mmCIF file of C-alpha atoms in Angstrom:
data_model
loop_
_atom_site.group_PDB
_atom_site.id
_atom_site.type_symbol
_atom_site.label_atom_id
_atom_site.label_comp_id
_atom_site.label_asym_id
_atom_site.label_seq_id
_atom_site.Cartn_x
_atom_site.Cartn_y
_atom_site.Cartn_z
ATOM 1 C CA MET A 1 0.079 -0.147 -0.075
ATOM 2 C CA PRO A 2 1.462 3.271 -1.061
ATOM 3 C CA LEU A 3 2.382 5.521 2.042
ATOM 4 C CA ARG A 4 0.500 8.388 -0.086
ATOM 5 C CA PRO A 5 -2.967 7.899 -1.364
ATOM 6 C CA THR A 6 -3.678 7.135 -5.078
ATOM 7 C CA ASP A 7 -4.910 10.159 -7.115
ATOM 8 C CA THR A 8 -7.999 8.291 -8.410
ATOM 9 C CA ASP A 9 -9.331 11.509 -10.367
ATOM 10 C CA LEU A 10 -6.242 11.054 -12.511
ATOM 11 C CA LEU A 11 -6.486 7.146 -12.610
ATOM 12 C CA ALA A 12 -9.957 7.529 -13.534
ATOM 13 C CA ASP A 13 -9.461 9.768 -16.494
ATOM 14 C CA ILE A 14 -6.179 7.913 -17.659
ATOM 15 C CA CYS A 15 -8.447 4.544 -17.793
ATOM 16 C CA MET A 16 -11.273 6.298 -19.534
ATOM 17 C CA SER A 17 -8.566 7.628 -22.169
ATOM 18 C CA VAL A 18 -6.806 3.941 -22.580
ATOM 19 C CA ALA A 19 -10.418 2.460 -22.746
ATOM 20 C CA LEU A 20 -11.475 4.409 -25.588
ATOM 21 C CA GLN A 21 -8.392 3.477 -27.649
ATOM 22 C CA ASN A 22 -10.257 0.114 -27.420
ATOM 23 C CA TYR A 23 -13.692 0.920 -28.030
ATOM 24 C CA GLY A 24 -14.564 1.254 -24.410
ATOM 25 C CA PHE A 25 -13.289 -2.049 -23.065
ATOM 26 C CA LEU A 26 -10.223 -1.852 -20.874
ATOM 27 C CA TYR A 27 -8.395 -5.123 -19.791
ATOM 28 C CA THR A 28 -5.920 -4.623 -17.101
ATOM 29 C CA ASP A 29 -3.575 -7.455 -17.800
ATOM 30 C CA ARG A 30 -2.963 -5.710 -21.138
ATOM 31 C CA VAL A 31 -2.654 -1.813 -20.070
ATOM 32 C CA ASN A 32 -0.969 -2.376 -16.366
ATOM 33 C CA ASP A 33 2.190 -0.887 -17.757
ATOM 34 C CA GLU A 34 0.640 1.802 -19.821
ATOM 35 C CA ILE A 35 -1.544 3.033 -16.904
ATOM 36 C CA ARG A 36 1.314 2.993 -14.685
ATOM 37 C CA SER A 37 3.524 5.045 -17.023
ATOM 38 C CA ARG A 38 0.760 7.540 -17.796
ATOM 39 C CA TYR A 39 0.239 7.842 -14.090
ATOM 40 C CA GLU A 40 3.632 8.546 -13.350
ATOM 41 C CA SER A 41 4.177 11.115 -15.848
ATOM 42 C CA GLY A 42 0.866 12.694 -14.978
ATOM 43 C CA GLU A 43 0.326 15.837 -13.084
ATOM 44 C CA LYS A 44 -0.771 15.089 -9.532
ATOM 45 C CA SER A 45 -0.316 16.760 -5.797
ATOM 46 C CA ARG A 46 2.997 15.992 -3.835
ATOM 47 C CA LEU A 47 0.242 14.382 -1.228
ATOM 48 C CA LYS A 48 -0.323 11.721 -3.957
ATOM 49 C CA ALA A 49 1.705 8.683 -4.579
ATOM 50 C CA SER A 50 3.911 9.272 -7.409
ATOM 51 C CA SER A 51 4.049 5.605 -8.835
ATOM 52 C CA LEU A 52 1.635 2.608 -8.350
ATOM 53 C CA SER A 53 2.022 -1.197 -8.546
ATOM 54 C CA GLN A 54 -0.251 -3.612 -10.271
ATOM 55 C CA THR A 55 -1.891 -4.382 -6.989
ATOM 56 C CA GLU A 56 -2.102 -0.776 -6.084
ATOM 57 C CA ILE A 57 -3.614 -0.002 -9.584
ATOM 58 C CA LYS A 58 -6.353 -2.781 -9.069
ATOM 59 C CA LYS A 59 -7.128 -1.266 -5.464
ATOM 60 C CA ALA A 60 -7.611 2.487 -6.856
ATOM 61 C CA MET A 61 -9.832 1.053 -9.728
ATOM 62 C CA ASP A 62 -12.250 -0.566 -7.575
ATOM 63 C CA GLU A 63 -12.461 2.796 -5.436
ATOM 64 C CA VAL A 64 -13.013 4.553 -8.699
ATOM 65 C CA VAL A 65 -15.753 2.349 -10.159
ATOM 66 C CA SER A 66 -17.292 2.217 -6.401
ATOM 67 C CA ASP A 67 -18.283 5.692 -6.853
ATOM 68 C CA GLU A 68 -21.799 6.027 -7.899
ATOM 69 C CA TYR A 69 -20.968 9.027 -10.054
ATOM 70 C CA SER A 70 -18.272 7.029 -11.927
ATOM 71 C CA GLU A 71 -18.192 6.990 -15.695
ATOM 72 C CA LEU A 72 -16.062 3.761 -15.711
ATOM 73 C CA GLN A 73 -18.098 0.263 -14.661
ATOM 74 C CA ARG A 74 -16.539 -3.135 -14.091
ATOM 75 C CA LEU A 75 -17.776 -5.647 -15.869
ATOM 76 C CA ARG A 76 -15.675 -8.540 -14.147
ATOM 77 C CA THR A 77 -12.643 -8.968 -12.467
ATOM 78 C CA GLY A 78 -9.765 -6.978 -14.437
ATOM 79 C CA VAL A 79 -12.375 -6.070 -16.912
ATOM 80 C CA TYR A 80 -13.603 -2.545 -17.254
ATOM 81 C CA TYR A 81 -16.053 -0.528 -19.534
ATOM 82 C CA TYR A 82 -16.254 3.310 -20.615
ATOM 83 C CA ASP A 83 -19.200 3.925 -22.669
ATOM 84 C CA PRO A 84 -17.687 5.326 -25.655
ATOM 85 C CA PHE A 85 -21.358 6.369 -26.989
ATOM 86 C CA GLY A 86 -22.213 8.282 -24.011
ATOM 87 C CA ALA A 87 -18.802 10.021 -24.181
ATOM 88 C CA GLY A 88 -19.418 11.102 -27.807
ATOM 89 C CA ASP A 89 -16.252 9.108 -28.822
ATOM 90 C CA ASP A 90 -17.696 6.587 -30.937
ATOM 91 C CA GLN A 91 -16.626 7.425 -34.340
ATOM 92 C CA GLY A 92 -13.817 4.790 -34.121
ATOM 93 C CA ILE A 93 -16.447 2.203 -33.827
ATOM 94 C CA ALA A 94 -18.861 3.546 -36.726
ATOM 95 C CA ASP A 95 -15.419 3.789 -39.000
ATOM 96 C CA GLU A 96 -14.612 0.262 -38.407
ATOM 97 C CA LEU A 97 -18.090 -1.104 -38.996
ATOM 98 C CA THR A 98 -18.268 1.138 -42.265
ATOM 99 C CA ALA A 99 -15.161 -0.863 -43.286
ATOM 100 C CA LEU A 100 -16.267 -4.097 -42.446
ATOM 101 C CA PHE A 101 -19.949 -3.731 -44.393
ATOM 102 C CA ARG A 102 -18.273 -2.737 -47.303
ATOM 103 C CA GLN A 103 -16.286 -6.070 -47.254
ATOM 104 C CA GLN A 104 -19.038 -8.216 -46.171
ATOM 105 C CA LEU A 105 -23.013 -8.113 -46.002
ATOM 106 C CA VAL A 106 -23.445 -10.503 -42.970
ATOM 107 C CA VAL A 107 -20.846 -11.019 -40.186
ATOM 108 C CA THR A 108 -20.640 -13.588 -37.112
ATOM 109 C CA SER A 109 -20.628 -12.392 -33.572
ATOM 110 C CA GLU A 110 -16.659 -13.807 -33.790
ATOM 111 C CA GLU A 111 -16.188 -11.643 -36.451
ATOM 112 C CA LEU A 112 -17.226 -8.735 -34.427
ATOM 113 C CA ARG A 113 -14.891 -9.855 -31.646
ATOM 114 C CA SER A 114 -12.260 -10.309 -33.830
ATOM 115 C CA ARG A 115 -12.538 -6.919 -35.431
ATOM 116 C CA PHE A 116 -12.669 -5.071 -32.369
ATOM 117 C CA ASP A 117 -10.214 -7.231 -30.426
ATOM 118 C CA LEU A 118 -12.449 -8.387 -27.755
ATOM 119 C CA ALA A 119 -12.493 -11.023 -24.979
ATOM 120 C CA ILE A 120 -14.780 -13.840 -26.004
ATOM 121 C CA ASP A 121 -17.057 -12.989 -22.826
ATOM 122 C CA ASP A 122 -17.660 -9.287 -23.940
ATOM 123 C CA ILE A 123 -19.086 -9.878 -27.443
ATOM 124 C CA ASP A 124 -22.702 -10.381 -26.316
ATOM 125 C CA PHE A 125 -22.552 -7.432 -24.224
ATOM 126 C CA PHE A 126 -20.921 -5.121 -27.316
ATOM 127 C CA ALA A 127 -23.351 -6.863 -29.835
ATOM 128 C CA GLU A 128 -26.100 -5.427 -27.635
ATOM 129 C CA GLU A 129 -24.763 -2.088 -27.299
ATOM 130 C CA LEU A 130 -24.082 -1.718 -31.120
ATOM 131 C CA THR A 131 -27.731 -3.307 -31.603
ATOM 132 C CA ASP A 132 -29.410 -0.711 -29.441
ATOM 133 C CA ARG A 133 -27.711 2.217 -30.965
ATOM 134 C CA ASN A 134 -28.711 0.964 -34.525
ATOM 135 C CA LEU A 135 -25.127 0.438 -35.628
ATOM 136 C CA VAL A 136 -25.924 -3.204 -36.524
ATOM 137 C CA ARG A 137 -28.882 -5.219 -36.922
ATOM 138 C CA ARG A 138 -29.090 -8.935 -35.602
ATOM 139 C CA ILE A 139 -30.744 -11.587 -37.945
ATOM 140 C CA ALA A 140 -32.620 -14.010 -35.639
ATOM 141 C CA THR A 141 -31.152 -17.499 -36.019
ATOM 142 C CA GLY A 142 -31.486 -21.029 -34.036
ATOM 143 C CA GLU A 143 -27.995 -21.457 -33.369
ATOM 144 C CA ARG A 144 -25.585 -18.509 -34.435
ATOM 145 C CA ASP A 145 -25.686 -15.051 -34.020
ATOM 146 C CA TYR A 146 -25.544 -13.091 -37.392
ATOM 147 C CA TYR A 147 -25.486 -9.350 -37.838
ATOM 148 C CA THR A 148 -25.688 -6.836 -40.508
ATOM 149 C CA ILE A 149 -25.501 -3.159 -41.179
ATOM 150 C CA GLY A 150 -27.828 -0.820 -39.004
ATOM 151 C CA SER A 151 -30.029 1.721 -39.983
ATOM 152 C CA ARG A 152 -27.709 4.391 -38.431
ATOM 153 C CA LEU A 153 -24.850 3.216 -40.445
ATOM 154 C CA LYS A 154 -26.451 2.602 -43.854
ATOM 155 C CA GLU A 155 -26.066 6.409 -45.008
ATOM 156 C CA GLN A 156 -22.344 6.356 -44.355
ATOM 157 C CA ALA A 157 -21.457 2.928 -45.090
ATOM 158 C CA GLY A 158 -23.772 2.351 -48.140
ATOM 159 C CA GLU A 159 -24.287 -1.096 -49.792
ATOM 160 C CA ALA A 160 -23.131 -0.437 -53.461
ATOM 161 C CA GLY A 161 -19.962 -2.686 -52.488
ATOM 162 C CA VAL A 162 -21.993 -5.580 -51.501
ATOM 163 C CA ASP A 163 -24.456 -5.338 -54.526
ATOM 164 C CA ALA A 164 -21.404 -4.627 -56.863
ATOM 165 C CA ARG A 165 -19.784 -8.073 -55.735
ATOM 166 C CA LEU A 166 -23.085 -10.099 -55.839
ATOM 167 C CA ARG A 167 -23.339 -8.955 -59.698
ATOM 168 C CA GLU A 168 -19.716 -9.710 -60.284
ATOM 169 C CA LYS A 169 -19.977 -13.088 -58.953
ATOM 170 C CA ALA A 170 -23.440 -13.936 -60.488
ATOM 171 C CA THR A 171 -23.405 -16.290 -63.603
ATOM 172 C CA TYR A 172 -25.864 -14.577 -66.059
ATOM 173 C CA GLY A 173 -27.632 -12.745 -62.995
ATOM 174 C CA LYS A 174 -27.856 -15.774 -60.655
ATOM 175 C CA LEU A 175 -25.783 -17.204 -57.965
ATOM 176 C CA SER A 176 -25.428 -20.741 -56.978
ATOM 177 C CA HIS A 177 -25.531 -21.393 -52.936
ATOM 178 C CA ASP A 178 -21.777 -21.827 -52.877
ATOM 179 C CA GLN A 179 -21.329 -18.867 -54.768
ATOM 180 C CA LEU A 180 -23.435 -16.709 -52.352
ATOM 181 C CA GLU A 181 -21.817 -17.978 -49.233
ATOM 182 C CA LYS A 182 -18.654 -16.814 -50.679
ATOM 183 C CA VAL A 183 -19.948 -13.323 -51.131
ATOM 184 C CA ILE A 184 -21.523 -12.932 -47.721
ATOM 185 C CA ASN A 185 -18.783 -15.044 -46.182
ATOM 186 C CA VAL A 186 -21.221 -16.769 -43.817
ATOM 187 C CA SER A 187 -23.048 -20.088 -44.028
ATOM 188 C CA ALA A 188 -26.416 -19.133 -46.142
ATOM 189 C CA THR A 189 -28.617 -20.274 -43.618
ATOM 190 C CA ALA A 190 -32.620 -20.187 -44.052
ATOM 191 C CA ASP A 191 -32.568 -16.778 -41.687
ATOM 192 C CA VAL A 192 -29.673 -15.360 -43.543
ATOM 193 C CA ILE A 193 -31.605 -15.942 -46.762
ATOM 194 C CA ARG A 194 -34.591 -14.522 -45.596
ATOM 195 C CA TYR A 195 -32.972 -11.361 -44.712
ATOM 196 C CA LEU A 196 -31.486 -11.147 -48.026
ATOM 197 C CA GLU A 197 -34.567 -11.537 -49.541
ATOM 198 C CA ALA A 198 -36.329 -9.153 -47.460
ATOM 199 C CA GLU A 199 -33.798 -6.619 -48.062
ATOM 200 C CA GLU A 200 -34.331 -7.379 -52.008
ATOM 201 C CA PHE A 201 -30.718 -8.405 -52.525
ATOM 202 C CA VAL A 202 -31.658 -11.872 -54.001
ATOM 203 C CA ILE A 203 -34.582 -14.241 -54.685
ATOM 204 C CA ASP A 204 -34.357 -17.757 -53.882
ATOM 205 C CA LEU A 205 -35.141 -19.850 -56.707
ATOM 206 C CA ASP A 206 -34.803 -23.227 -55.048
ATOM 207 C CA GLY A 207 -31.262 -23.458 -54.460
ATOM 208 C CA GLU A 208 -30.249 -20.726 -57.214
ATOM 209 C CA TYR A 209 -30.633 -17.201 -56.153
ATOM 210 C CA LEU A 210 -31.490 -14.481 -58.685
ATOM 211 C CA VAL A 211 -29.460 -11.320 -57.983
ATOM 212 C CA GLU A 212 -31.716 -8.364 -58.135
ATOM 213 C CA SER A 213 -29.150 -5.829 -59.161
ATOM 214 C CA ALA A 214 -28.381 -8.369 -61.876
ATOM 215 C CA ILE A 215 -31.839 -8.823 -63.572
ATOM 216 C CA SER A 216 -30.859 -6.922 -66.709
ATOM 217 C CA ARG A 217 -27.558 -9.748 -67.136
ATOM 218 C CA TYR A 218 -30.510 -12.293 -66.455
ATOM 219 C CA GLY A 219 -32.635 -11.045 -69.294
ATOM 220 C CA GLN A 220 -29.806 -11.192 -71.528
ATOM 221 C CA TYR A 221 -29.175 -14.715 -70.655
ATOM 222 C CA LEU A 222 -32.895 -15.689 -71.157
ATOM 223 C CA ALA A 223 -33.133 -13.482 -74.607
ATOM 224 C CA ASP A 224 -30.237 -15.706 -75.832
ATOM 225 C CA GLU A 225 -31.951 -18.777 -74.996
ATOM 226 C CA ILE A 226 -35.238 -17.738 -76.577
ATOM 227 C CA GLY A 227 -34.036 -15.339 -79.236
ATOM 228 C CA ASP A 228 -34.346 -18.140 -82.117
ATOM 229 C CA ASP A 229 -37.869 -18.938 -81.512
ATOM 230 C CA VAL A 230 -39.120 -15.545 -81.048
ATOM 231 C CA ALA A 231 -36.958 -14.604 -84.489
ATOM 232 C CA ALA A 232 -39.035 -17.432 -85.885
ATOM 233 C CA GLU A 233 -42.273 -16.035 -84.630
ATOM 234 C CA PHE A 234 -41.690 -12.648 -86.276
ATOM 235 C CA GLU A 235 -40.751 -14.699 -89.682
ATOM 236 C CA ASN A 236 -43.895 -16.286 -89.500
ATOM 237 C CA SER A 237 -45.920 -13.100 -88.942
ATOM 238 C CA GLY A 238 -44.639 -11.178 -91.835
ATOM 239 C CA TYR A 239 -41.718 -9.668 -89.301
ATOM 240 C CA VAL A 240 -44.206 -7.722 -87.270
ATOM 241 C CA LEU A 241 -46.548 -8.372 -84.263
ATOM 242 C CA PRO A 242 -48.828 -6.646 -81.956
ATOM 243 C CA GLU A 243 -47.078 -5.255 -78.997
ATOM 244 C CA THR A 244 -49.468 -7.490 -76.648
ATOM 245 C CA GLU A 245 -48.512 -10.565 -78.754
ATOM 246 C CA PHE A 246 -45.015 -9.938 -78.748
ATOM 247 C CA SER A 247 -45.161 -9.753 -74.759
ATOM 248 C CA GLN A 248 -47.032 -12.780 -74.664
ATOM 249 C CA VAL A 249 -44.703 -14.606 -76.893
ATOM 250 C CA VAL A 250 -41.835 -13.458 -74.786
ATOM 251 C CA GLU A 251 -43.474 -14.424 -71.549
ATOM 252 C CA ASN A 252 -44.353 -18.111 -72.864
ATOM 253 C CA GLU A 253 -41.006 -18.649 -74.342
ATOM 254 C CA VAL A 254 -39.598 -18.011 -70.799
ATOM 255 C CA SER A 255 -42.051 -19.888 -69.026
ATOM 256 C CA GLU A 256 -41.328 -23.111 -71.411
ATOM 257 C CA ARG A 257 -37.980 -23.127 -69.926
ATOM 258 C CA SER A 258 -38.011 -22.078 -66.501
ATOM 259 C CA ASP A 259 -40.366 -21.449 -63.626
ATOM 260 C CA VAL A 260 -38.614 -18.307 -62.419
ATOM 261 C CA LEU A 261 -41.742 -15.987 -63.422
ATOM 262 C CA ALA A 262 -43.421 -17.919 -61.013
ATOM 263 C CA GLN A 263 -40.769 -18.127 -58.261
ATOM 264 C CA ALA A 264 -40.203 -14.405 -58.635
ATOM 265 C CA ARG A 265 -43.432 -13.002 -58.792
ATOM 266 C CA GLY A 266 -42.464 -9.541 -57.264
ATOM 267 C CA VAL A 267 -39.871 -8.709 -60.121
ATOM 268 C CA ARG A 268 -41.332 -10.799 -63.089
ATOM 269 C CA GLY A 269 -42.085 -7.817 -64.887
ATOM 270 C CA ASN A 270 -38.390 -6.307 -64.530
ATOM 271 C CA ILE A 271 -37.458 -9.922 -65.761
ATOM 272 C CA LEU A 272 -39.760 -9.843 -68.720
ATOM 273 C CA LYS A 273 -38.744 -6.012 -69.412
ATOM 274 C CA ALA A 274 -35.144 -6.922 -69.504
ATOM 275 C CA THR A 275 -35.590 -9.834 -71.731
ATOM 276 C CA GLU A 276 -37.591 -7.703 -74.125
ATOM 277 C CA GLU A 277 -35.168 -4.956 -74.033
ATOM 278 C CA THR A 278 -32.276 -7.213 -74.938
ATOM 279 C CA LEU A 279 -34.488 -8.975 -77.883
ATOM 280 C CA THR A 280 -35.051 -5.517 -79.078
ATOM 281 C CA GLU A 281 -31.394 -4.862 -79.346
ATOM 282 C CA ASP A 282 -30.455 -8.331 -80.768
ATOM 283 C CA LEU A 283 -33.343 -8.799 -83.428
ATOM 284 C CA GLY A 284 -33.280 -5.205 -84.532
ATOM 285 C CA LEU A 285 -37.103 -4.554 -83.307
ATOM 286 C CA ASP A 286 -38.707 -1.209 -83.176
ATOM 287 C CA ALA A 287 -41.705 -0.454 -81.640
ATOM 288 C CA ASP A 288 -44.512 1.335 -83.692
ATOM 289 C CA SER A 289 -47.704 1.337 -81.715
ATOM 290 C CA PRO A 290 -49.603 -0.798 -81.647
ATOM 291 C CA VAL A 291 -47.045 -3.049 -83.222
ATOM 292 C CA VAL A 292 -43.374 -4.275 -83.028
ATOM 293 C CA ARG A 293 -41.552 -4.871 -85.972
ATOM 294 C CA GLN A 294 -38.178 -6.618 -86.875
ATOM 295 C CA THR A 295 -37.255 -3.506 -88.960
ATOM 296 C CA ASP A 296 -34.924 -4.611 -91.524
ATOM 297 C CA GLU A 297 -36.728 -7.809 -92.113
ATOM 298 C CA PHE A 298 -39.941 -5.914 -92.183
ATOM 299 C CA GLU A 299 -38.892 -3.423 -94.778
ATOM 300 C CA SER A 300 -37.250 -6.256 -97.206
ATOM 301 C CA TYR A 301 -40.654 -7.912 -96.871
ATOM 302 C CA ILE A 302 -42.786 -4.969 -97.867
ATOM 303 C CA ASP A 303 -40.578 -4.118 -100.766
ATOM 304 C CA ARG A 304 -40.821 -7.888 -101.883
ATOM 305 C CA ARG A 305 -44.523 -8.007 -101.574
ATOM 306 C CA ALA A 306 -45.136 -4.601 -103.076
ATOM 307 C CA GLU A 307 -42.946 -5.538 -106.062
ATOM 308 C CA GLU A 308 -45.029 -8.753 -106.369
ATOM 309 C CA ILE A 309 -48.203 -7.012 -106.494
ATOM 310 C CA LYS A 310 -47.039 -4.502 -108.947
ATOM 311 C CA ARG A 311 -45.924 -7.426 -111.195
ATOM 312 C CA GLU A 312 -49.341 -8.779 -110.577
ATOM 313 C CA VAL A 313 -51.370 -5.831 -111.709
ATOM 314 C CA PRO A 314 -51.042 -6.082 -115.422
ATOM 315 C CA SER A 315 -51.990 -9.750 -115.744
ATOM 316 C CA SER A 316 -55.430 -8.335 -114.155
ATOM 317 C CA GLY A 317 -56.604 -7.524 -117.696
ATOM 318 C CA GLU A 318 -57.733 -4.265 -116.782
ATOM 319 C CA ARG A 319 -56.665 -0.855 -118.468
ATOM 320 C CA LEU A 320 -53.794 0.802 -116.701
ATOM 321 C CA ALA A 321 -53.230 4.053 -118.157
ATOM 322 C CA THR A 322 -52.404 5.933 -114.896
ATOM 323 C CA GLU A 323 -51.083 5.783 -111.517
ATOM 324 C CA SER A 324 -54.744 5.716 -110.157
ATOM 325 C CA ASP A 325 -55.730 2.542 -112.416
ATOM 326 C CA PHE A 326 -52.588 0.662 -110.437
ATOM 327 C CA ARG A 327 -53.826 1.614 -107.348
ATOM 328 C CA ASP A 328 -57.477 0.552 -108.115
ATOM 329 C CA VAL A 329 -56.193 -2.670 -109.191
ATOM 330 C CA GLY A 330 -52.985 -3.245 -106.971
ATOM 331 C CA HIS A 331 -55.075 -1.918 -103.363
ATOM 332 C CA PRO A 332 -57.652 -4.654 -103.354
ATOM 333 C CA MET A 333 -54.869 -7.238 -103.814
ATOM 334 C CA ILE A 334 -52.859 -6.018 -101.026
ATOM 335 C CA ASP A 335 -56.062 -5.828 -98.998
ATOM 336 C CA GLU A 336 -55.965 -9.723 -99.128
ATOM 337 C CA ILE A 337 -52.636 -10.066 -97.686
ATOM 338 C CA HIS A 338 -52.677 -11.742 -94.257
ATOM 339 C CA VAL A 339 -49.289 -11.913 -92.380
ATOM 340 C CA SER A 340 -51.054 -13.024 -89.093
ATOM 341 C CA THR A 341 -53.933 -14.053 -87.485
ATOM 342 C CA ALA A 342 -53.953 -10.530 -85.320
ATOM 343 C CA GLU A 343 -55.902 -7.882 -87.533
ATOM 344 C CA GLN A 344 -53.576 -5.182 -86.006
ATOM 345 C CA ALA A 345 -50.532 -6.753 -87.615
ATOM 346 C CA ASN A 346 -52.438 -7.299 -90.988
ATOM 347 C CA GLU A 347 -53.488 -3.891 -91.137
ATOM 348 C CA TYR A 348 -50.295 -2.524 -90.345
ATOM 349 C CA ALA A 349 -48.313 -4.831 -92.950
ATOM 350 C CA ARG A 350 -50.866 -4.102 -95.481
ATOM 351 C CA ASP A 351 -50.514 -0.255 -94.895
ATOM 352 C CA ALA A 352 -46.748 -0.727 -95.443
ATOM 353 C CA ILE A 353 -47.181 -2.577 -98.396
ATOM 354 C CA ARG A 354 -49.888 -0.142 -99.747
ATOM 355 C CA ASN A 355 -47.377 2.984 -99.227
ATOM 356 C CA ARG A 356 -44.388 0.877 -100.821
ATOM 357 C CA PHE A 357 -46.598 -0.144 -103.870
ATOM 358 C CA ASP A 358 -47.610 3.492 -104.494
ATOM 359 C CA GLU A 359 -44.098 4.836 -104.440
ATOM 360 C CA MET A 360 -42.991 2.357 -106.981
ATOM 361 C CA VAL A 361 -45.882 3.037 -109.278
ATOM 362 C CA ARG A 362 -45.282 6.771 -108.896
ATOM 363 C CA GLU A 363 -41.417 6.062 -109.590
ATOM 364 C CA ASP A 364 -42.477 4.125 -112.582
ATOM 365 C CA PHE A 365 -44.747 6.612 -114.141
ATOM 366 C CA SER A 366 -42.392 9.524 -113.237
ATOM 367 C CA VAL A 367 -39.684 7.822 -115.595
ATOM 368 C CA ASP A 368 -42.464 7.427 -118.252
ATOM 369 C CA THR A 369 -43.286 10.910 -118.133
ATOM 370 C CA GLU A 370 -39.421 11.997 -118.239
ATOM 371 C CA THR A 371 -38.994 9.787 -121.283
#
């Protein structure tokens, strides 16, 4: 026991400062030397002890925490805690969590313990502190505790990094179970999957997972799978389909190959839209309400049919002295053309053929007039 009493005010200040270096926790077996060194170099009255032994530090700290106004609390023998949140000195904790959740979407309590260099006995206490302050969110599980980013940190940490990794690892917009576990770095238990679905990261497709931010890539995959059959539908319909029929063809072709539209009802519209957008680019489609046409092929088809009608007109036996005579004979022939069972497509094709036919006739008569 020192001949002079310990300066408990100085010791308390030192201990709280040291605790904040370790996110609020003070383990005396780790920091006794630092406490003693800082105490010896600190300013204190001549009436106070100039140096402290390990035993004297422990006794003096017991006096500190016994004070009802003390901000330092004892968790158990040799372990003390100074609330960094109440002290307004929790930025270091927020920064560590931000860095952690930029790397991982879900973490275990053991990963939290390791990240903050805590004793095993302290992780539950610390995780509860983080949860109470909305820095982390606990995912309810049966056997293990998992944590994800809390609402207070979301704006600061963001989740773009996780989305980017999910998209990067997804094959054609989907992840296998093993791939998902590699991305999130924890076991993909049912509770974790429910969380990922609730947060709209993935959709469970019975052992595979559709990455919601990669639906456009999945649409590209589907478009590649059904592209030939959709192209055949256009070919069989004069390269023009009513918009509603085009959408139905795409939906039917997708459904024949996969039950994804039934499994992912919440995003089925997004899946079909992404597929249609890719088909539009791949097949050279254009929407001209109320139809969708395969433009290059449609224009070639229109030219060919208009030319055919123009060649057939002279064989009608009618007098063909003027452009009007050609139109009077040719237009009824055009009106008989059927490219589809859908009248919208038929009318659109007939109008296009009629316009092209009229252009050809006009050009022919213009040449005759000039000569």
